[in-house]
Amino acid sequence: MIFTSKKSDDSTIVELLASSLRRDIAFGTLLPDQKLKINELRTRYGGSNHSMRETLRILSTEGLVEATAQRGFRVTSATEDDVRDIQLVRVEVEKVALARAIALGDVAWEGRVMAAHHALQKAESMAATDPDDLVALEWDEACRAFSYALLQACDSPRLIDLHRKFFDQSRRFRLAQMREGRLDWTARRLRQKGLLDAVLSRNETDALRLLQEDVEAELRH
């Protein structure tokens, strides 16, 4: 029991550290290509050498951090090629998952999609008028929740895992567009409502088209 408890404590610390680093990468506090030194990270975020190394290993598998040839770590790059590639993968993965969800989803899934869309619209209204960091985080989570709800019924844990990974990689680009005032909130609202209507009516063609337009608009480079 002692070892189980210690393992659980370590896992919790790593999860908290990973969440903090993900947030700071998304907001640009940790810059693209920035070297990540264990001692400096521990001073800023806490944790032990072991927990910080495990955190960086996890973020490396998620594509947010890269291991360098000198066995150190750095934040991944954020070039136009990176944005283009993330956009490509997100579109392809999410279209496959959404097509399956439309075919397999039940009434309960439709309810979750509707609830997530409602929450997203409230978050978007706040973000459009008062885009401080807390509001931006809430908006980002609402975007994630709606995107996840759409795909949840695809019956493929691996597709969901790929979606999560590349959605996280796209966060800093989406947040940058929001904070720099480059998002068209009216167009987003109409597109998301159209996507919701297409999903509920099981119109796969329109749903996949609108999904692709939404991802491309968020990641316009």
Short mmCIF file of C-alpha atoms in Angstrom, two decimals:
data_model
loop_
_atom_site.label_atom_id
_atom_site.label_comp_id
_atom_site.label_asym_id
_atom_site.label_seq_id
_atom_site.Cartn_x
_atom_site.Cartn_y
_atom_site.Cartn_z
CA MET A 1 0.00 0.00 0.00
CA ILE A 2 2.89 2.37 0.74
CA PHE A 3 4.35 1.87 -2.70
CA THR A 4 0.94 2.27 -4.32
CA SER A 5 0.35 5.54 -2.48
CA LYS A 6 3.80 6.88 -3.42
CA LYS A 7 3.23 5.98 -7.06
CA SER A 8 -0.12 7.76 -6.98
CA ASP A 9 1.45 10.87 -5.40
CA ASP A 10 4.20 10.93 -8.02
CA SER A 11 1.65 10.56 -10.81
CA THR A 12 -0.40 13.45 -9.44
CA ILE A 13 2.66 15.71 -9.28
CA VAL A 14 3.62 14.83 -12.84
CA GLU A 15 0.06 15.49 -14.05
CA LEU A 16 0.08 18.92 -12.39
CA LEU A 17 3.49 19.78 -13.82
CA ALA A 18 2.47 18.63 -17.29
CA SER A 19 -0.70 20.73 -17.13
CA SER A 20 1.29 23.82 -16.14
CA LEU A 21 3.85 23.37 -18.90
CA ARG A 22 1.15 22.69 -21.50
CA ARG A 23 -0.56 25.93 -20.50
CA ASP A 24 2.66 27.96 -20.68
CA ILE A 25 3.59 26.48 -24.04
CA ALA A 26 0.10 27.29 -25.33
CA PHE A 27 0.30 30.90 -24.11
CA GLY A 28 3.86 31.43 -25.33
CA THR A 29 5.35 31.83 -21.86
CA LEU A 30 7.64 29.00 -22.94
CA LEU A 31 8.68 30.01 -26.43
CA PRO A 32 9.12 27.83 -29.53
CA ASP A 33 12.59 26.22 -29.63
CA GLN A 34 13.32 27.40 -26.07
CA LYS A 35 15.71 25.10 -24.21
CA LEU A 36 14.14 23.50 -21.15
CA LYS A 37 16.65 23.05 -18.36
CA ILE A 38 15.61 20.82 -15.48
CA ASN A 39 16.90 23.08 -12.70
CA GLU A 40 15.29 26.19 -14.16
CA LEU A 41 11.98 24.39 -14.62
CA ARG A 42 12.07 23.10 -11.05
CA THR A 43 12.66 26.63 -9.77
CA ARG A 44 9.63 27.88 -11.69
CA TYR A 45 7.24 24.93 -11.35
CA GLY A 46 8.53 22.80 -8.45
CA GLY A 47 8.86 19.02 -8.44
CA SER A 48 11.88 16.77 -8.26
CA ASN A 49 14.41 15.95 -10.97
CA HIS A 50 12.61 12.66 -11.54
CA SER A 51 9.12 14.18 -11.76
CA MET A 52 10.27 16.95 -14.11
CA ARG A 53 12.05 14.48 -16.39
CA GLU A 54 8.93 12.32 -16.47
CA THR A 55 6.86 15.41 -17.27
CA LEU A 56 9.12 16.31 -20.18
CA ARG A 57 9.01 12.72 -21.41
CA ILE A 58 5.20 12.84 -21.46
CA LEU A 59 5.16 16.19 -23.27
CA SER A 60 7.65 14.77 -25.74
CA THR A 61 5.26 11.92 -26.62
CA GLU A 62 2.55 14.57 -27.10
CA GLY A 63 4.69 16.53 -29.55
CA LEU A 64 4.92 19.67 -27.39
CA VAL A 65 8.55 19.10 -26.39
CA GLU A 66 11.48 17.59 -28.27
CA ALA A 67 14.53 15.75 -26.96
CA THR A 68 17.76 17.22 -28.35
CA ALA A 69 20.89 15.40 -29.41
CA GLN A 70 22.60 16.50 -26.17
CA ARG A 71 19.89 14.67 -24.17
CA GLY A 72 18.20 17.88 -23.18
CA PHE A 73 14.77 19.15 -24.11
CA ARG A 74 13.32 22.13 -25.94
CA VAL A 75 9.88 23.41 -26.85
CA THR A 76 8.91 22.25 -30.32
CA SER A 77 9.14 24.72 -33.18
CA ALA A 78 6.16 26.76 -34.40
CA THR A 79 6.85 27.48 -38.05
CA GLU A 80 4.37 27.81 -40.89
CA ASP A 81 5.30 24.28 -41.94
CA ASP A 82 4.43 23.07 -38.42
CA VAL A 83 1.02 24.76 -38.55
CA ARG A 84 0.34 23.37 -42.01
CA ASP A 85 1.25 19.84 -40.95
CA ILE A 86 -0.82 19.96 -37.75
CA GLN A 87 -3.75 21.30 -39.75
CA LEU A 88 -3.42 18.48 -42.28
CA VAL A 89 -3.35 15.74 -39.65
CA ARG A 90 -6.17 17.23 -37.59
CA VAL A 91 -8.44 17.49 -40.62
CA GLU A 92 -7.82 13.94 -41.75
CA VAL A 93 -8.11 12.35 -38.29
CA GLU A 94 -11.17 14.33 -37.25
CA LYS A 95 -13.03 13.74 -40.51
CA VAL A 96 -12.57 9.97 -40.19
CA ALA A 97 -13.66 10.07 -36.55
CA LEU A 98 -16.67 12.32 -37.20
CA ALA A 99 -17.91 10.17 -40.08
CA ARG A 100 -17.84 7.15 -37.76
CA ALA A 101 -19.51 9.10 -34.95
CA ILE A 102 -22.35 10.19 -37.24
CA ALA A 103 -22.86 6.58 -38.28
CA LEU A 104 -22.63 5.11 -34.77
CA GLY A 105 -23.75 7.86 -32.39
CA ASP A 106 -26.96 7.47 -30.39
CA VAL A 107 -29.39 9.97 -28.89
CA ALA A 108 -27.28 10.35 -25.75
CA TRP A 109 -24.31 11.35 -27.94
CA GLU A 110 -26.45 13.94 -29.68
CA GLY A 111 -27.33 15.39 -26.28
CA ARG A 112 -23.67 15.67 -25.30
CA VAL A 113 -22.85 17.41 -28.58
CA MET A 114 -25.67 19.90 -28.04
CA ALA A 115 -24.55 20.61 -24.46
CA ALA A 116 -20.94 21.10 -25.53
CA HIS A 117 -22.04 23.44 -28.33
CA HIS A 118 -24.09 25.52 -25.88
CA ALA A 119 -21.12 25.80 -23.50
CA LEU A 120 -18.84 26.77 -26.38
CA GLN A 121 -21.16 29.56 -27.51
CA LYS A 122 -21.16 31.05 -24.02
CA ALA A 123 -17.35 30.84 -23.85
CA GLU A 124 -17.01 32.40 -27.31
CA SER A 125 -19.21 35.33 -26.32
CA MET A 126 -16.97 36.05 -23.33
CA ALA A 127 -13.75 35.59 -25.31
CA ALA A 128 -14.93 37.96 -28.02
CA THR A 129 -15.50 40.79 -25.52
CA ASP A 130 -12.99 40.17 -22.70
CA PRO A 131 -10.10 37.97 -23.84
CA ASP A 132 -8.00 37.89 -20.65
CA ASP A 133 -5.94 34.79 -19.81
CA LEU A 134 -8.56 33.14 -17.61
CA VAL A 135 -11.28 33.65 -20.21
CA ALA A 136 -8.90 32.39 -22.89
CA LEU A 137 -8.28 29.18 -20.93
CA GLU A 138 -12.01 28.62 -20.43
CA TRP A 139 -12.61 29.25 -24.13
CA ASP A 140 -9.83 26.86 -25.09
CA GLU A 141 -11.31 24.13 -22.88
CA ALA A 142 -14.76 24.74 -24.36
CA CYS A 143 -13.27 24.35 -27.87
CA ARG A 144 -11.69 21.08 -26.77
CA ALA A 145 -14.91 19.82 -25.18
CA PHE A 146 -16.99 20.53 -28.29
CA SER A 147 -14.42 18.94 -30.58
CA TYR A 148 -14.20 15.88 -28.33
CA ALA A 149 -17.99 15.58 -28.03
CA LEU A 150 -18.35 15.54 -31.81
CA LEU A 151 -15.95 12.61 -32.17
CA GLN A 152 -16.71 10.74 -28.96
CA ALA A 153 -19.05 8.20 -30.58
CA CYS A 154 -16.50 7.07 -33.19
CA ASP A 155 -15.80 3.89 -31.17
CA SER A 156 -12.04 4.12 -31.68
CA PRO A 157 -9.83 4.99 -28.67
CA ARG A 158 -6.84 5.39 -30.98
CA LEU A 159 -8.60 7.98 -33.14
CA ILE A 160 -9.62 9.84 -29.97
CA ASP A 161 -6.03 9.71 -28.72
CA LEU A 162 -4.72 11.10 -32.02
CA HIS A 163 -7.32 13.85 -31.86
CA ARG A 164 -6.25 14.80 -28.34
CA LYS A 165 -2.57 14.83 -29.27
CA PHE A 166 -2.88 17.07 -32.31
CA PHE A 167 -5.57 19.26 -30.76
CA ASP A 168 -3.09 20.00 -27.96
CA GLN A 169 -0.36 20.74 -30.50
CA SER A 170 -2.65 23.28 -32.17
CA ARG A 171 -3.52 25.15 -28.94
CA ARG A 172 -0.80 27.79 -29.11
CA PHE A 173 -1.70 28.71 -32.68
CA ARG A 174 -5.42 28.96 -31.91
CA LEU A 175 -4.81 30.97 -28.74
CA ALA A 176 -2.44 33.29 -30.58
CA GLN A 177 -5.12 34.01 -33.18
CA MET A 178 -7.65 34.72 -30.45
CA ARG A 179 -5.39 36.99 -28.40
CA GLU A 180 -4.26 38.90 -31.50
CA GLY A 181 -7.86 39.53 -32.59
CA ARG A 182 -7.59 37.49 -35.78
CA LEU A 183 -10.66 35.28 -35.26
CA ASP A 184 -13.93 36.08 -37.00
CA TRP A 185 -16.38 35.36 -34.17
CA THR A 186 -19.49 35.78 -36.31
CA ALA A 187 -18.24 33.37 -38.95
CA ARG A 188 -17.26 30.88 -36.22
CA ARG A 189 -20.72 31.03 -34.65
CA LEU A 190 -22.45 30.40 -37.97
CA ARG A 191 -20.04 27.62 -38.91
CA GLN A 192 -20.38 25.85 -35.56
CA LYS A 193 -24.18 26.10 -35.65
CA GLY A 194 -24.13 24.68 -39.16
CA LEU A 195 -21.86 21.88 -38.00
CA LEU A 196 -24.18 21.08 -35.10
CA ASP A 197 -27.24 21.02 -37.38
CA ALA A 198 -25.46 18.80 -39.91
CA VAL A 199 -24.41 16.34 -37.20
CA LEU A 200 -27.89 16.16 -35.66
CA SER A 201 -29.48 15.60 -39.08
CA ARG A 202 -26.75 13.01 -39.88
CA ASN A 203 -25.70 14.99 -42.97
CA GLU A 204 -22.17 13.62 -43.24
CA THR A 205 -21.18 15.61 -46.33
CA ASP A 206 -21.99 19.00 -44.82
CA ALA A 207 -20.63 18.02 -41.41
CA LEU A 208 -17.25 17.00 -42.77
CA ARG A 209 -17.02 20.11 -44.93
CA LEU A 210 -17.81 22.43 -42.03
CA LEU A 211 -15.45 20.57 -39.71
CA GLN A 212 -12.60 21.03 -42.18
CA GLU A 213 -13.43 24.73 -42.60
CA ASP A 214 -13.44 25.19 -38.82
CA VAL A 215 -10.04 23.57 -38.32
CA GLU A 216 -8.54 25.48 -41.22
CA ALA A 217 -9.91 28.79 -39.93
CA GLU A 218 -8.46 28.17 -36.44
CA LEU A 219 -5.06 27.31 -37.88
CA ARG A 220 -4.83 29.80 -40.71
CA HIS A 221 -1.08 30.45 -40.95
#
